[in-house]
């Protein structure tokens, strides 16, 4: 008799626990789905617009007549770029004393395959 009562209490506890366990995923699922669709919309909006990113690297070439600078840049996690050497377009006025061999910090605007250095300074 005593054991049966105890079993009922334990059973009730298990039912309560499993009820909680079943309820738990539902509220967490909704915000996750909302966040995912927001992120997708944000990603779509961003792909049409220029993305700004900051990076550091070393200047390997400058061509002021072409308006380009080649940077051996470190990884840029904001835009999921690995470290690489690449050429950016740049307005000569932005360079302001930056020369080949300098270690630099820079801001870049990336739109599709076009990348422009918008600010740069030697470190
Ligand atoms: Cu790059």
JSON list of C-alpha atoms and ligand atoms in Angstrom, two decimals:
[
{"chain": "A", "resi": 1, "resn": "UNK", "atom": "CA", "xyz": [0.00, 0.00, 0.00]},
{"chain": "A", "resi": 2, "resn": "UNK", "atom": "CA", "xyz": [2.76, 2.35, 0.98]},
{"chain": "A", "resi": 3, "resn": "UNK", "atom": "CA", "xyz": [4.81, 1.29, -2.01]},
{"chain": "A", "resi": 4, "resn": "UNK", "atom": "CA", "xyz": [1.90, 1.82, -4.37]},
{"chain": "A", "resi": 5, "resn": "UNK", "atom": "CA", "xyz": [1.39, 5.34, -3.07]},
{"chain": "A", "resi": 6, "resn": "UNK", "atom": "CA", "xyz": [5.08, 6.08, -3.46]},
{"chain": "A", "resi": 7, "resn": "UNK", "atom": "CA", "xyz": [5.02, 4.70, -7.00]},
{"chain": "A", "resi": 8, "resn": "UNK", "atom": "CA", "xyz": [2.10, 6.97, -7.84]},
{"chain": "A", "resi": 9, "resn": "UNK", "atom": "CA", "xyz": [4.01, 9.98, -6.54]},
{"chain": "A", "resi": 10, "resn": "UNK", "atom": "CA", "xyz": [7.06, 8.97, -8.57]},
{"chain": "A", "resi": 11, "resn": "UNK", "atom": "CA", "xyz": [4.90, 8.32, -11.60]},
{"chain": "A", "resi": 12, "resn": "UNK", "atom": "CA", "xyz": [3.32, 11.74, -11.21]},
{"chain": "A", "resi": 13, "resn": "UNK", "atom": "CA", "xyz": [6.80, 13.24, -10.96]},
{"chain": "A", "resi": 14, "resn": "UNK", "atom": "CA", "xyz": [7.90, 11.46, -14.14]},
{"chain": "A", "resi": 15, "resn": "UNK", "atom": "CA", "xyz": [4.77, 12.58, -15.98]},
{"chain": "A", "resi": 16, "resn": "UNK", "atom": "CA", "xyz": [5.34, 16.14, -14.81]},
{"chain": "A", "resi": 17, "resn": "UNK", "atom": "CA", "xyz": [8.97, 16.01, -15.88]},
{"chain": "A", "resi": 18, "resn": "UNK", "atom": "CA", "xyz": [8.20, 14.55, -19.28]},
{"chain": "A", "resi": 19, "resn": "UNK", "atom": "CA", "xyz": [5.42, 17.09, -19.76]},
{"chain": "A", "resi": 20, "resn": "UNK", "atom": "CA", "xyz": [7.96, 19.82, -19.09]},
{"chain": "A", "resi": 21, "resn": "UNK", "atom": "CA", "xyz": [10.38, 18.11, -21.41]},
{"chain": "A", "resi": 22, "resn": "UNK", "atom": "CA", "xyz": [7.79, 18.08, -24.19]},
{"chain": "A", "resi": 23, "resn": "UNK", "atom": "CA", "xyz": [6.84, 21.69, -23.64]},
{"chain": "A", "resi": 24, "resn": "UNK", "atom": "CA", "xyz": [10.38, 22.96, -23.64]},
{"chain": "A", "resi": 25, "resn": "UNK", "atom": "CA", "xyz": [11.23, 22.57, -27.35]},
{"chain": "A", "resi": 26, "resn": "UNK", "atom": "CA", "xyz": [8.13, 24.41, -28.59]},
{"chain": "A", "resi": 27, "resn": "UNK", "atom": "CA", "xyz": [8.93, 27.87, -27.18]},
{"chain": "A", "resi": 28, "resn": "UNK", "atom": "CA", "xyz": [12.59, 27.60, -28.19]},
{"chain": "A", "resi": 29, "resn": "UNK", "atom": "CA", "xyz": [11.68, 26.50, -31.73]},
{"chain": "A", "resi": 30, "resn": "UNK", "atom": "CA", "xyz": [9.71, 29.64, -32.53]},
{"chain": "A", "resi": 31, "resn": "UNK", "atom": "CA", "xyz": [12.43, 32.22, -31.77]},
{"chain": "A", "resi": 32, "resn": "UNK", "atom": "CA", "xyz": [14.94, 30.07, -33.66]},
{"chain": "A", "resi": 33, "resn": "UNK", "atom": "CA", "xyz": [12.75, 30.02, -36.76]},
{"chain": "A", "resi": 34, "resn": "UNK", "atom": "CA", "xyz": [12.14, 33.75, -36.48]},
{"chain": "A", "resi": 35, "resn": "UNK", "atom": "CA", "xyz": [15.85, 34.41, -36.11]},
{"chain": "A", "resi": 36, "resn": "UNK", "atom": "CA", "xyz": [16.63, 32.20, -39.11]},
{"chain": "A", "resi": 37, "resn": "UNK", "atom": "CA", "xyz": [14.20, 33.98, -41.42]},
{"chain": "A", "resi": 38, "resn": "UNK", "atom": "CA", "xyz": [15.45, 37.35, -40.19]},
{"chain": "A", "resi": 39, "resn": "UNK", "atom": "CA", "xyz": [19.01, 36.28, -40.93]},
{"chain": "A", "resi": 40, "resn": "UNK", "atom": "CA", "xyz": [18.00, 35.08, -44.38]},
{"chain": "A", "resi": 41, "resn": "UNK", "atom": "CA", "xyz": [16.30, 38.37, -45.12]},
{"chain": "A", "resi": 42, "resn": "UNK", "atom": "CA", "xyz": [19.31, 40.25, -43.79]},
{"chain": "A", "resi": 43, "resn": "UNK", "atom": "CA", "xyz": [21.61, 38.19, -45.98]},
{"chain": "A", "resi": 44, "resn": "UNK", "atom": "CA", "xyz": [19.49, 38.87, -49.06]},
{"chain": "A", "resi": 45, "resn": "UNK", "atom": "CA", "xyz": [19.41, 42.58, -48.34]},
{"chain": "A", "resi": 46, "resn": "UNK", "atom": "CA", "xyz": [23.14, 42.66, -47.75]},
{"chain": "A", "resi": 47, "resn": "UNK", "atom": "CA", "xyz": [24.07, 40.85, -50.96]},
{"chain": "A", "resi": 48, "resn": "UNK", "atom": "CA", "xyz": [22.59, 43.71, -52.99]},
{"chain": "A", "resi": 49, "resn": "UNK", "atom": "CA", "xyz": [24.47, 46.35, -51.03]},
{"chain": "A", "resi": 50, "resn": "UNK", "atom": "CA", "xyz": [28.12, 47.03, -50.40]},
{"chain": "A", "resi": 51, "resn": "UNK", "atom": "CA", "xyz": [29.54, 45.29, -47.36]},
{"chain": "A", "resi": 52, "resn": "UNK", "atom": "CA", "xyz": [32.06, 47.06, -45.20]},
{"chain": "A", "resi": 53, "resn": "UNK", "atom": "CA", "xyz": [34.89, 45.10, -43.68]},
{"chain": "A", "resi": 54, "resn": "UNK", "atom": "CA", "xyz": [38.07, 45.87, -41.81]},
{"chain": "A", "resi": 55, "resn": "UNK", "atom": "CA", "xyz": [41.34, 44.11, -42.36]},
{"chain": "A", "resi": 56, "resn": "UNK", "atom": "CA", "xyz": [45.06, 44.19, -41.82]},
{"chain": "A", "resi": 57, "resn": "UNK", "atom": "CA", "xyz": [47.83, 43.24, -44.17]},
{"chain": "A", "resi": 58, "resn": "UNK", "atom": "CA", "xyz": [50.99, 44.22, -46.00]},
{"chain": "A", "resi": 59, "resn": "UNK", "atom": "CA", "xyz": [51.09, 46.39, -49.13]},
{"chain": "A", "resi": 60, "resn": "UNK", "atom": "CA", "xyz": [52.71, 44.47, -51.97]},
{"chain": "A", "resi": 61, "resn": "UNK", "atom": "CA", "xyz": [52.00, 46.90, -54.82]},
{"chain": "A", "resi": 62, "resn": "UNK", "atom": "CA", "xyz": [50.49, 50.31, -55.53]},
{"chain": "A", "resi": 63, "resn": "UNK", "atom": "CA", "xyz": [49.47, 51.62, -58.93]},
{"chain": "A", "resi": 64, "resn": "UNK", "atom": "CA", "xyz": [48.26, 55.17, -58.53]},
{"chain": "A", "resi": 65, "resn": "UNK", "atom": "CA", "xyz": [47.57, 55.65, -62.27]},
{"chain": "A", "resi": 66, "resn": "UNK", "atom": "CA", "xyz": [45.34, 52.56, -62.32]},
{"chain": "A", "resi": 67, "resn": "UNK", "atom": "CA", "xyz": [43.97, 53.40, -58.88]},
{"chain": "A", "resi": 68, "resn": "UNK", "atom": "CA", "xyz": [44.78, 50.04, -57.35]},
{"chain": "A", "resi": 69, "resn": "UNK", "atom": "CA", "xyz": [46.55, 48.67, -54.31]},
{"chain": "A", "resi": 70, "resn": "UNK", "atom": "CA", "xyz": [47.57, 45.06, -53.81]},
{"chain": "A", "resi": 71, "resn": "UNK", "atom": "CA", "xyz": [47.41, 43.80, -50.27]},
{"chain": "A", "resi": 72, "resn": "UNK", "atom": "CA", "xyz": [48.60, 40.55, -48.76]},
{"chain": "A", "resi": 73, "resn": "UNK", "atom": "CA", "xyz": [45.76, 40.66, -46.26]},
{"chain": "A", "resi": 74, "resn": "UNK", "atom": "CA", "xyz": [44.96, 38.53, -43.26]},
{"chain": "A", "resi": 75, "resn": "UNK", "atom": "CA", "xyz": [41.67, 36.67, -42.87]},
{"chain": "A", "resi": 76, "resn": "UNK", "atom": "CA", "xyz": [38.58, 38.89, -42.75]},
{"chain": "A", "resi": 77, "resn": "UNK", "atom": "CA", "xyz": [35.96, 36.95, -40.78]},
{"chain": "A", "resi": 78, "resn": "UNK", "atom": "CA", "xyz": [33.28, 39.65, -41.23]},
{"chain": "A", "resi": 79, "resn": "UNK", "atom": "CA", "xyz": [33.02, 38.76, -44.90]},
{"chain": "A", "resi": 80, "resn": "UNK", "atom": "CA", "xyz": [34.34, 35.19, -44.61]},
{"chain": "A", "resi": 81, "resn": "UNK", "atom": "CA", "xyz": [37.49, 35.84, -46.60]},
{"chain": "A", "resi": 82, "resn": "UNK", "atom": "CA", "xyz": [40.58, 33.79, -45.94]},
{"chain": "A", "resi": 83, "resn": "UNK", "atom": "CA", "xyz": [44.00, 35.40, -45.95]},
{"chain": "A", "resi": 84, "resn": "UNK", "atom": "CA", "xyz": [45.11, 36.16, -49.52]},
{"chain": "A", "resi": 85, "resn": "UNK", "atom": "CA", "xyz": [46.93, 38.55, -51.80]},
{"chain": "A", "resi": 86, "resn": "UNK", "atom": "CA", "xyz": [44.56, 40.59, -53.92]},
{"chain": "A", "resi": 87, "resn": "UNK", "atom": "CA", "xyz": [44.14, 43.90, -55.67]},
{"chain": "A", "resi": 88, "resn": "UNK", "atom": "CA", "xyz": [41.64, 46.48, -54.49]},
{"chain": "A", "resi": 89, "resn": "UNK", "atom": "CA", "xyz": [40.64, 49.64, -56.25]},
{"chain": "A", "resi": 90, "resn": "UNK", "atom": "CA", "xyz": [41.54, 52.74, -54.28]},
{"chain": "A", "resi": 91, "resn": "UNK", "atom": "CA", "xyz": [41.29, 56.48, -54.70]},
{"chain": "A", "resi": 92, "resn": "UNK", "atom": "CA", "xyz": [44.88, 57.80, -54.68]},
{"chain": "A", "resi": 93, "resn": "UNK", "atom": "CA", "xyz": [43.95, 60.42, -52.06]},
{"chain": "A", "resi": 94, "resn": "UNK", "atom": "CA", "xyz": [43.04, 57.61, -49.65]},
{"chain": "A", "resi": 95, "resn": "UNK", "atom": "CA", "xyz": [46.59, 56.23, -49.76]},
{"chain": "A", "resi": 96, "resn": "UNK", "atom": "CA", "xyz": [48.12, 59.34, -48.16]},
{"chain": "A", "resi": 97, "resn": "UNK", "atom": "CA", "xyz": [51.74, 58.25, -47.68]},
{"chain": "A", "resi": 98, "resn": "UNK", "atom": "CA", "xyz": [51.10, 54.50, -47.56]},
{"chain": "A", "resi": 99, "resn": "UNK", "atom": "CA", "xyz": [53.87, 52.70, -49.46]},
{"chain": "A", "resi": 100, "resn": "UNK", "atom": "CA", "xyz": [54.85, 49.22, -50.60]},
{"chain": "A", "resi": 101, "resn": "UNK", "atom": "CA", "xyz": [56.07, 47.11, -47.68]},
{"chain": "A", "resi": 102, "resn": "UNK", "atom": "CA", "xyz": [53.94, 48.92, -45.09]},
{"chain": "A", "resi": 103, "resn": "UNK", "atom": "CA", "xyz": [51.91, 46.89, -42.65]},
{"chain": "A", "resi": 104, "resn": "UNK", "atom": "CA", "xyz": [48.48, 48.47, -42.78]},
{"chain": "A", "resi": 105, "resn": "UNK", "atom": "CA", "xyz": [45.00, 48.48, -41.30]},
{"chain": "A", "resi": 106, "resn": "UNK", "atom": "CA", "xyz": [42.28, 49.19, -43.84]},
{"chain": "A", "resi": 107, "resn": "UNK", "atom": "CA", "xyz": [38.57, 49.48, -44.42]},
{"chain": "A", "resi": 108, "resn": "UNK", "atom": "CA", "xyz": [37.16, 47.92, -47.55]},
{"chain": "A", "resi": 109, "resn": "UNK", "atom": "CA", "xyz": [33.83, 48.16, -49.31]},
{"chain": "A", "resi": 110, "resn": "UNK", "atom": "CA", "xyz": [32.90, 44.94, -51.10]},
{"chain": "A", "resi": 111, "resn": "UNK", "atom": "CA", "xyz": [30.11, 44.80, -53.65]},
{"chain": "A", "resi": 112, "resn": "UNK", "atom": "CA", "xyz": [29.92, 41.57, -55.57]},
{"chain": "A", "resi": 113, "resn": "UNK", "atom": "CA", "xyz": [33.42, 40.98, -56.96]},
{"chain": "A", "resi": 114, "resn": "UNK", "atom": "CA", "xyz": [34.42, 44.66, -56.67]},
{"chain": "A", "resi": 115, "resn": "UNK", "atom": "CA", "xyz": [36.51, 45.51, -53.65]},
{"chain": "A", "resi": 116, "resn": "UNK", "atom": "CA", "xyz": [37.62, 49.03, -52.82]},
{"chain": "A", "resi": 117, "resn": "UNK", "atom": "CA", "xyz": [39.85, 50.24, -50.02]},
{"chain": "A", "resi": 118, "resn": "UNK", "atom": "CA", "xyz": [38.05, 53.24, -48.51]},
{"chain": "A", "resi": 119, "resn": "UNK", "atom": "CA", "xyz": [40.52, 53.97, -45.72]},
{"chain": "A", "resi": 120, "resn": "UNK", "atom": "CA", "xyz": [44.03, 52.79, -44.97]},
{"chain": "A", "resi": 121, "resn": "UNK", "atom": "CA", "xyz": [46.75, 53.62, -42.48]},
{"chain": "A", "resi": 122, "resn": "UNK", "atom": "CA", "xyz": [50.25, 52.30, -41.85]},
{"chain": "A", "resi": 123, "resn": "UNK", "atom": "CA", "xyz": [50.72, 50.53, -38.52]},
{"chain": "B", "resi": 1, "resn": "LIG", "atom": "CU1", "xyz": [41.00, 39.07, -50.34]}
]
